């Protein structure tokens, strides 16, 4: 008997994107203690609570949208809900990661593909660098997001499940590598050398977000 090759899911339609974004929100909400602990080591310990508030608002917003919402509208609504509920710099930083989907995913309203993933992560990285003035190496969430965006460019022709698997691994490697960096931006910059030895809290969030997306694609 010839078994079919496990090719993985090629793309997600908008109802699958809706379910994936809800799974992301639930996973971040469940990680509140872990994210706050990561921020406590380097910052003020509120990252988990901020992300939890943003993701609760995102869930409420996603529940209001009916099934006519396009892929880009779903990402965009999630990002806007995060920006307006979290406030502050981290609201803009993390909200932008999703919000840029309104524009970058417009050309493929019914399908979230690896090409869309690549465009989304590239635009998110550039927008966050422009708005926040940080760059890779400064020990922020960009140390997970930029390697993830680079990997997504390499994987833009693969089925979505295969691309997300590699992108999530790149984000996790970036998160792990952020431990060795000295913080130069945000609250942790006052720690100097003492910031070495722990991963950045925002990089932990990025890794969770992308791993949850990969898990959703692997299960489909
Ligand atoms: P706050 O710093 O206001 O307490 P959070 O604790 O919610 O906000 O978020 C902190 C995370 O935000 C950091 O771990 C870092 O990853 C990210 N961050 C902070 N400033 C920037 C920036 N300028 N660019 C990119 N990410 C940033
Ligand atoms: Mg904080």
PDB file of C-alpha atoms and ligand atoms in Angstrom:
ATOM      1  CA  UNK A   1       0.000   0.000   0.000  1.00  0.00           C
ATOM      2  CA  UNK A   2       1.319   3.468  -0.893  1.00  0.00           C
ATOM      3  CA  UNK A   3       0.686   5.974   1.857  1.00  0.00           C
ATOM      4  CA  UNK A   4       0.007   9.549   0.762  1.00  0.00           C
ATOM      5  CA  UNK A   5       2.845  11.949   1.545  1.00  0.00           C
ATOM      6  CA  UNK A   6       2.101  14.224   4.469  1.00  0.00           C
ATOM      7  CA  UNK A   7       2.292  17.526   2.614  1.00  0.00           C
ATOM      8  CA  UNK A   8       0.676  19.621   5.315  1.00  0.00           C
ATOM      9  CA  UNK A   9      -1.928  22.317   4.919  1.00  0.00           C
ATOM     10  CA  UNK A  10      -1.292  24.600   1.920  1.00  0.00           C
ATOM     11  CA  UNK A  11      -3.111  27.660   3.253  1.00  0.00           C
ATOM     12  CA  UNK A  12      -5.827  28.705   5.717  1.00  0.00           C
ATOM     13  CA  UNK A  13      -9.210  30.126   4.752  1.00  0.00           C
ATOM     14  CA  UNK A  14     -10.675  32.959   6.808  1.00  0.00           C
ATOM     15  CA  UNK A  15     -12.543  30.697   9.237  1.00  0.00           C
ATOM     16  CA  UNK A  16      -9.306  28.794   9.923  1.00  0.00           C
ATOM     17  CA  UNK A  17      -7.501  32.129  10.444  1.00  0.00           C
ATOM     18  CA  UNK A  18     -10.245  33.146  12.875  1.00  0.00           C
ATOM     19  CA  UNK A  19      -9.724  29.917  14.857  1.00  0.00           C
ATOM     20  CA  UNK A  20      -5.930  30.325  14.708  1.00  0.00           C
ATOM     21  CA  UNK A  21      -6.052  33.894  16.078  1.00  0.00           C
ATOM     22  CA  UNK A  22      -8.341  32.773  18.923  1.00  0.00           C
ATOM     23  CA  UNK A  23      -5.860  29.984  19.735  1.00  0.00           C
ATOM     24  CA  UNK A  24      -3.019  32.541  19.792  1.00  0.00           C
ATOM     25  CA  UNK A  25      -5.001  34.745  22.187  1.00  0.00           C
ATOM     26  CA  UNK A  26      -5.790  31.804  24.484  1.00  0.00           C
ATOM     27  CA  UNK A  27      -2.168  30.606  24.544  1.00  0.00           C
ATOM     28  CA  UNK A  28      -0.839  34.086  25.429  1.00  0.00           C
ATOM     29  CA  UNK A  29      -3.503  34.511  28.123  1.00  0.00           C
ATOM     30  CA  UNK A  30      -2.467  31.142  29.593  1.00  0.00           C
ATOM     31  CA  UNK A  31       1.200  32.225  29.533  1.00  0.00           C
ATOM     32  CA  UNK A  32       0.590  35.347  31.659  1.00  0.00           C
ATOM     33  CA  UNK A  33       2.654  34.156  34.654  1.00  0.00           C
ATOM     34  CA  UNK A  34       5.571  32.999  32.487  1.00  0.00           C
ATOM     35  CA  UNK A  35       5.665  36.283  30.510  1.00  0.00           C
ATOM     36  CA  UNK A  36       5.374  38.444  33.621  1.00  0.00           C
ATOM     37  CA  UNK A  37       8.195  36.458  35.238  1.00  0.00           C
ATOM     38  CA  UNK A  38      10.407  37.011  32.168  1.00  0.00           C
ATOM     39  CA  UNK A  39       9.684  40.765  32.365  1.00  0.00           C
ATOM     40  CA  UNK A  40      10.293  40.787  36.138  1.00  0.00           C
ATOM     41  CA  UNK A  41      13.887  39.661  35.578  1.00  0.00           C
ATOM     42  CA  UNK A  42      14.642  42.507  33.168  1.00  0.00           C
ATOM     43  CA  UNK A  43      11.827  45.044  33.342  1.00  0.00           C
ATOM     44  CA  UNK A  44       8.850  45.932  35.521  1.00  0.00           C
ATOM     45  CA  UNK A  45       7.058  42.577  35.472  1.00  0.00           C
ATOM     46  CA  UNK A  46       3.897  43.668  33.678  1.00  0.00           C
ATOM     47  CA  UNK A  47       4.389  42.147  30.217  1.00  0.00           C
ATOM     48  CA  UNK A  48       2.178  39.117  30.847  1.00  0.00           C
ATOM     49  CA  UNK A  49      -0.648  41.266  32.198  1.00  0.00           C
ATOM     50  CA  UNK A  50      -0.406  43.730  29.296  1.00  0.00           C
ATOM     51  CA  UNK A  51      -0.481  40.926  26.735  1.00  0.00           C
ATOM     52  CA  UNK A  52      -3.335  39.234  28.597  1.00  0.00           C
ATOM     53  CA  UNK A  53      -5.387  42.462  28.475  1.00  0.00           C
ATOM     54  CA  UNK A  54      -4.644  42.898  24.767  1.00  0.00           C
ATOM     55  CA  UNK A  55      -5.570  39.316  23.948  1.00  0.00           C
ATOM     56  CA  UNK A  56      -8.834  39.489  25.931  1.00  0.00           C
ATOM     57  CA  UNK A  57      -9.788  42.577  23.900  1.00  0.00           C
ATOM     58  CA  UNK A  58      -8.768  40.770  20.696  1.00  0.00           C
ATOM     59  CA  UNK A  59     -11.016  37.806  21.582  1.00  0.00           C
ATOM     60  CA  UNK A  60     -13.973  40.117  22.195  1.00  0.00           C
ATOM     61  CA  UNK A  61     -13.368  41.852  18.854  1.00  0.00           C
ATOM     62  CA  UNK A  62     -12.931  38.567  16.944  1.00  0.00           C
ATOM     63  CA  UNK A  63     -16.202  37.262  18.420  1.00  0.00           C
ATOM     64  CA  UNK A  64     -18.029  40.304  16.996  1.00  0.00           C
ATOM     65  CA  UNK A  65     -16.823  39.673  13.438  1.00  0.00           C
ATOM     66  CA  UNK A  66     -18.999  37.472  11.275  1.00  0.00           C
ATOM     67  CA  UNK A  67     -17.720  35.017   8.701  1.00  0.00           C
ATOM     68  CA  UNK A  68     -17.644  37.638   5.941  1.00  0.00           C
ATOM     69  CA  UNK A  69     -14.429  39.122   7.404  1.00  0.00           C
ATOM     70  CA  UNK A  70     -11.393  38.695   5.165  1.00  0.00           C
ATOM     71  CA  UNK A  71      -8.066  37.281   6.356  1.00  0.00           C
ATOM     72  CA  UNK A  72      -6.568  40.790   6.441  1.00  0.00           C
ATOM     73  CA  UNK A  73      -9.536  42.213   8.356  1.00  0.00           C
ATOM     74  CA  UNK A  74      -9.196  39.502  11.021  1.00  0.00           C
ATOM     75  CA  UNK A  75      -5.506  40.263  11.634  1.00  0.00           C
ATOM     76  CA  UNK A  76      -6.188  44.004  11.469  1.00  0.00           C
ATOM     77  CA  UNK A  77      -9.065  43.872  13.972  1.00  0.00           C
ATOM     78  CA  UNK A  78      -6.945  41.853  16.386  1.00  0.00           C
ATOM     79  CA  UNK A  79      -4.088  44.372  16.141  1.00  0.00           C
ATOM     80  CA  UNK A  80      -6.358  47.382  16.633  1.00  0.00           C
ATOM     81  CA  UNK A  81      -7.985  45.783  19.694  1.00  0.00           C
ATOM     82  CA  UNK A  82      -4.521  45.188  21.171  1.00  0.00           C
ATOM     83  CA  UNK A  83      -3.287  48.728  20.486  1.00  0.00           C
ATOM     84  CA  UNK A  84      -6.354  50.373  22.015  1.00  0.00           C
ATOM     85  CA  UNK A  85      -6.584  48.114  25.084  1.00  0.00           C
ATOM     86  CA  UNK A  86      -2.895  47.681  26.008  1.00  0.00           C
ATOM     87  CA  UNK A  87      -1.818  51.300  25.578  1.00  0.00           C
ATOM     88  CA  UNK A  88       1.772  52.438  25.762  1.00  0.00           C
ATOM     89  CA  UNK A  89       4.724  51.407  23.674  1.00  0.00           C
ATOM     90  CA  UNK A  90       4.188  47.669  23.958  1.00  0.00           C
ATOM     91  CA  UNK A  91       0.577  48.026  22.745  1.00  0.00           C
ATOM     92  CA  UNK A  92       1.857  49.646  19.558  1.00  0.00           C
ATOM     93  CA  UNK A  93       4.736  47.153  19.244  1.00  0.00           C
ATOM     94  CA  UNK A  94       2.615  44.000  19.625  1.00  0.00           C
ATOM     95  CA  UNK A  95      -0.572  45.401  18.084  1.00  0.00           C
ATOM     96  CA  UNK A  96       1.394  46.374  14.951  1.00  0.00           C
ATOM     97  CA  UNK A  97       2.495  42.772  14.501  1.00  0.00           C
ATOM     98  CA  UNK A  98      -1.146  41.928  13.630  1.00  0.00           C
ATOM     99  CA  UNK A  99      -2.426  45.343  12.482  1.00  0.00           C
ATOM    100  CA  UNK A 100      -0.162  45.418   9.398  1.00  0.00           C
ATOM    101  CA  UNK A 101      -2.212  42.473   8.065  1.00  0.00           C
ATOM    102  CA  UNK A 102      -4.943  44.893   6.917  1.00  0.00           C
ATOM    103  CA  UNK A 103      -2.645  46.138   4.149  1.00  0.00           C
ATOM    104  CA  UNK A 104      -0.229  43.285   3.584  1.00  0.00           C
ATOM    105  CA  UNK A 105      -2.904  40.563   3.268  1.00  0.00           C
ATOM    106  CA  UNK A 106      -5.346  42.629   1.178  1.00  0.00           C
ATOM    107  CA  UNK A 107      -4.475  40.956  -2.122  1.00  0.00           C
ATOM    108  CA  UNK A 108      -5.428  37.500  -0.831  1.00  0.00           C
ATOM    109  CA  UNK A 109      -8.672  38.100   1.099  1.00  0.00           C
ATOM    110  CA  UNK A 110      -9.767  34.454   1.337  1.00  0.00           C
ATOM    111  CA  UNK A 111      -6.472  32.595   1.841  1.00  0.00           C
ATOM    112  CA  UNK A 112      -3.606  32.989   4.304  1.00  0.00           C
ATOM    113  CA  UNK A 113      -0.580  31.553   2.518  1.00  0.00           C
ATOM    114  CA  UNK A 114       3.164  31.321   3.208  1.00  0.00           C
ATOM    115  CA  UNK A 115       3.616  34.315   0.907  1.00  0.00           C
ATOM    116  CA  UNK A 116       1.135  36.271   3.045  1.00  0.00           C
ATOM    117  CA  UNK A 117       2.935  35.154   6.219  1.00  0.00           C
ATOM    118  CA  UNK A 118       6.212  36.405   4.777  1.00  0.00           C
ATOM    119  CA  UNK A 119       4.726  39.794   3.784  1.00  0.00           C
ATOM    120  CA  UNK A 120       3.065  40.132   7.206  1.00  0.00           C
ATOM    121  CA  UNK A 121       6.222  39.430   9.229  1.00  0.00           C
ATOM    122  CA  UNK A 122       8.413  41.623   6.999  1.00  0.00           C
ATOM    123  CA  UNK A 123       6.023  44.574   7.266  1.00  0.00           C
ATOM    124  CA  UNK A 124       5.593  44.009  11.031  1.00  0.00           C
ATOM    125  CA  UNK A 125       9.380  44.037  11.576  1.00  0.00           C
ATOM    126  CA  UNK A 126       9.857  47.205   9.515  1.00  0.00           C
ATOM    127  CA  UNK A 127       6.917  49.030  11.119  1.00  0.00           C
ATOM    128  CA  UNK A 128       8.046  48.157  14.661  1.00  0.00           C
ATOM    129  CA  UNK A 129      11.659  49.178  13.945  1.00  0.00           C
ATOM    130  CA  UNK A 130      10.482  52.496  12.482  1.00  0.00           C
ATOM    131  CA  UNK A 131       8.047  53.303  15.290  1.00  0.00           C
ATOM    132  CA  UNK A 132      10.139  52.115  18.242  1.00  0.00           C
ATOM    133  CA  UNK A 133      13.637  52.914  17.019  1.00  0.00           C
ATOM    134  CA  UNK A 134      15.045  49.507  18.090  1.00  0.00           C
ATOM    135  CA  UNK A 135      16.882  47.053  15.849  1.00  0.00           C
ATOM    136  CA  UNK A 136      17.908  43.381  16.109  1.00  0.00           C
ATOM    137  CA  UNK A 137      20.547  42.978  18.831  1.00  0.00           C
ATOM    138  CA  UNK A 138      18.914  45.485  21.218  1.00  0.00           C
ATOM    139  CA  UNK A 139      17.308  42.610  23.214  1.00  0.00           C
ATOM    140  CA  UNK A 140      13.678  43.228  22.286  1.00  0.00           C
ATOM    141  CA  UNK A 141      10.942  41.213  20.587  1.00  0.00           C
ATOM    142  CA  UNK A 142      12.688  42.081  17.298  1.00  0.00           C
ATOM    143  CA  UNK A 143      15.337  39.480  18.172  1.00  0.00           C
ATOM    144  CA  UNK A 144      12.663  36.817  17.638  1.00  0.00           C
ATOM    145  CA  UNK A 145      10.561  38.607  15.008  1.00  0.00           C
ATOM    146  CA  UNK A 146      13.282  39.559  12.504  1.00  0.00           C
ATOM    147  CA  UNK A 147      14.792  36.022  12.236  1.00  0.00           C
ATOM    148  CA  UNK A 148      11.222  34.719  11.892  1.00  0.00           C
ATOM    149  CA  UNK A 149      10.575  37.207   9.045  1.00  0.00           C
ATOM    150  CA  UNK A 150      13.848  36.198   7.349  1.00  0.00           C
ATOM    151  CA  UNK A 151      12.912  32.508   7.579  1.00  0.00           C
ATOM    152  CA  UNK A 152       9.416  33.261   6.248  1.00  0.00           C
ATOM    153  CA  UNK A 153      10.987  34.865   3.134  1.00  0.00           C
ATOM    154  CA  UNK A 154      12.992  31.677   2.540  1.00  0.00           C
ATOM    155  CA  UNK A 155       9.844  29.554   2.985  1.00  0.00           C
ATOM    156  CA  UNK A 156       7.372  31.680   0.991  1.00  0.00           C
ATOM    157  CA  UNK A 157       6.783  28.930  -1.600  1.00  0.00           C
ATOM    158  CA  UNK A 158       6.255  26.085   0.890  1.00  0.00           C
ATOM    159  CA  UNK A 159       2.878  24.887   2.193  1.00  0.00           C
ATOM    160  CA  UNK A 160       1.764  27.042   5.161  1.00  0.00           C
ATOM    161  CA  UNK A 161       2.284  24.250   7.714  1.00  0.00           C
ATOM    162  CA  UNK A 162       5.897  23.685   6.626  1.00  0.00           C
ATOM    163  CA  UNK A 163       6.675  27.413   6.533  1.00  0.00           C
ATOM    164  CA  UNK A 164       5.149  28.031   9.973  1.00  0.00           C
ATOM    165  CA  UNK A 165       7.083  25.134  11.490  1.00  0.00           C
ATOM    166  CA  UNK A 166      10.399  26.671  10.364  1.00  0.00           C
ATOM    167  CA  UNK A 167       9.320  30.225  11.202  1.00  0.00           C
ATOM    168  CA  UNK A 168       8.308  29.233  14.759  1.00  0.00           C
ATOM    169  CA  UNK A 169      11.645  27.458  15.249  1.00  0.00           C
ATOM    170  CA  UNK A 170      13.504  30.573  14.019  1.00  0.00           C
ATOM    171  CA  UNK A 171      11.561  32.701  16.530  1.00  0.00           C
ATOM    172  CA  UNK A 172      12.379  30.264  19.367  1.00  0.00           C
ATOM    173  CA  UNK A 173      16.070  30.280  18.418  1.00  0.00           C
ATOM    174  CA  UNK A 174      15.962  34.087  18.353  1.00  0.00           C
ATOM    175  CA  UNK A 175      14.306  34.158  21.777  1.00  0.00           C
ATOM    176  CA  UNK A 176      16.978  31.824  23.168  1.00  0.00           C
ATOM    177  CA  UNK A 177      19.793  33.865  21.598  1.00  0.00           C
ATOM    178  CA  UNK A 178      18.383  37.059  23.180  1.00  0.00           C
ATOM    179  CA  UNK A 179      19.581  35.738  26.570  1.00  0.00           C
ATOM    180  CA  UNK A 180      23.169  36.540  25.639  1.00  0.00           C
ATOM    181  CA  UNK A 181      22.399  40.133  24.604  1.00  0.00           C
ATOM    182  CA  UNK A 182      22.758  43.322  26.621  1.00  0.00           C
ATOM    183  CA  UNK A 183      19.570  45.385  26.661  1.00  0.00           C
ATOM    184  CA  UNK A 184      19.926  48.847  25.138  1.00  0.00           C
ATOM    185  CA  UNK A 185      16.247  49.758  24.766  1.00  0.00           C
ATOM    186  CA  UNK A 186      13.284  49.822  27.122  1.00  0.00           C
ATOM    187  CA  UNK A 187      13.381  49.446  30.895  1.00  0.00           C
ATOM    188  CA  UNK A 188      16.060  46.741  30.917  1.00  0.00           C
ATOM    189  CA  UNK A 189      18.688  49.101  29.487  1.00  0.00           C
ATOM    190  CA  UNK A 190      19.525  50.396  32.989  1.00  0.00           C
ATOM    191  CA  UNK A 191      20.656  46.851  33.908  1.00  0.00           C
ATOM    192  CA  UNK A 192      23.528  46.878  31.412  1.00  0.00           C
ATOM    193  CA  UNK A 193      25.631  43.701  31.828  1.00  0.00           C
ATOM    194  CA  UNK A 194      23.097  42.377  34.371  1.00  0.00           C
ATOM    195  CA  UNK A 195      20.581  41.907  31.563  1.00  0.00           C
ATOM    196  CA  UNK A 196      22.700  39.009  30.235  1.00  0.00           C
ATOM    197  CA  UNK A 197      21.439  35.500  30.992  1.00  0.00           C
ATOM    198  CA  UNK A 198      17.686  35.913  30.510  1.00  0.00           C
ATOM    199  CA  UNK A 199      15.618  36.045  27.308  1.00  0.00           C
ATOM    200  CA  UNK A 200      13.648  39.183  26.489  1.00  0.00           C
ATOM    201  CA  UNK A 201       9.993  38.953  27.572  1.00  0.00           C
ATOM    202  CA  UNK A 202       8.670  40.287  24.274  1.00  0.00           C
ATOM    203  CA  UNK A 203      10.769  37.756  22.354  1.00  0.00           C
ATOM    204  CA  UNK A 204       9.101  35.047  24.501  1.00  0.00           C
ATOM    205  CA  UNK A 205       5.681  36.365  23.380  1.00  0.00           C
ATOM    206  CA  UNK A 206       6.664  36.344  19.700  1.00  0.00           C
ATOM    207  CA  UNK A 207       7.852  32.722  20.001  1.00  0.00           C
ATOM    208  CA  UNK A 208       4.562  31.679  21.650  1.00  0.00           C
ATOM    209  CA  UNK A 209       2.477  33.477  19.010  1.00  0.00           C
ATOM    210  CA  UNK A 210       4.285  31.844  16.073  1.00  0.00           C
ATOM    211  CA  UNK A 211       4.486  28.386  17.697  1.00  0.00           C
ATOM    212  CA  UNK A 212       0.718  28.479  18.275  1.00  0.00           C
ATOM    213  CA  UNK A 213       0.161  29.341  14.610  1.00  0.00           C
ATOM    214  CA  UNK A 214       2.446  26.447  13.608  1.00  0.00           C
ATOM    215  CA  UNK A 215       0.567  24.048  15.909  1.00  0.00           C
ATOM    216  CA  UNK A 216      -2.757  25.090  14.337  1.00  0.00           C
ATOM    217  CA  UNK A 217      -1.401  24.463  10.838  1.00  0.00           C
ATOM    218  CA  UNK A 218       0.114  21.120  11.863  1.00  0.00           C
ATOM    219  CA  UNK A 219      -3.254  19.941  13.201  1.00  0.00           C
ATOM    220  CA  UNK A 220      -5.250  20.949  10.089  1.00  0.00           C
TER     221      UNK A 220
HETATM  222  P1  LIG B   1       6.689  48.033  29.174  1.00  0.00           P
HETATM  223  O1  LIG B   1       8.092  48.031  28.618  1.00  0.00           O
HETATM  224  O2  LIG B   1       5.973  49.320  28.920  1.00  0.00           O
HETATM  225  O3  LIG B   1       6.617  47.567  30.592  1.00  0.00           O
HETATM  226  P2  LIG B   1       5.836  45.400  28.322  1.00  0.00           P
HETATM  227  O4  LIG B   1       6.433  44.904  29.570  1.00  0.00           O
HETATM  228  O5  LIG B   1       4.456  44.944  28.003  1.00  0.00           O
HETATM  229  O6  LIG B   1       5.872  46.981  28.266  1.00  0.00           O
HETATM  230  O7  LIG B   1       6.703  44.969  27.081  1.00  0.00           O
HETATM  231  C1  LIG B   1       8.092  44.916  27.152  1.00  0.00           C
HETATM  232  C2  LIG B   1       8.596  44.314  25.848  1.00  0.00           C
HETATM  233  O8  LIG B   1       8.315  45.189  24.761  1.00  0.00           O
HETATM  234  C3  LIG B   1      10.094  44.147  25.851  1.00  0.00           C
HETATM  235  O9  LIG B   1      10.444  42.881  26.404  1.00  0.00           O
HETATM  236  C4  LIG B   1      10.463  44.249  24.378  1.00  0.00           C
HETATM  237  O10 LIG B   1      10.432  42.983  23.736  1.00  0.00           O
HETATM  238  C5  LIG B   1       9.340  45.070  23.806  1.00  0.00           C
HETATM  239  N1  LIG B   1       9.804  46.421  23.464  1.00  0.00           N
HETATM  240  C6  LIG B   1       9.979  47.469  24.286  1.00  0.00           C
HETATM  241  N2  LIG B   1      10.413  48.554  23.610  1.00  0.00           N
HETATM  242  C7  LIG B   1      10.545  48.161  22.310  1.00  0.00           C
HETATM  243  C8  LIG B   1      10.944  48.804  21.082  1.00  0.00           C
HETATM  244  N3  LIG B   1      11.319  50.084  21.059  1.00  0.00           N
HETATM  245  N4  LIG B   1      10.935  48.077  19.950  1.00  0.00           N
HETATM  246  C9  LIG B   1      10.564  46.785  19.965  1.00  0.00           C
HETATM  247  N5  LIG B   1      10.157  46.131  21.075  1.00  0.00           N
HETATM  248  C10 LIG B   1      10.148  46.797  22.216  1.00  0.00           C
HETATM  249 MG1  LIG B   2       7.012  45.689  31.322  1.00  0.00          MG
END
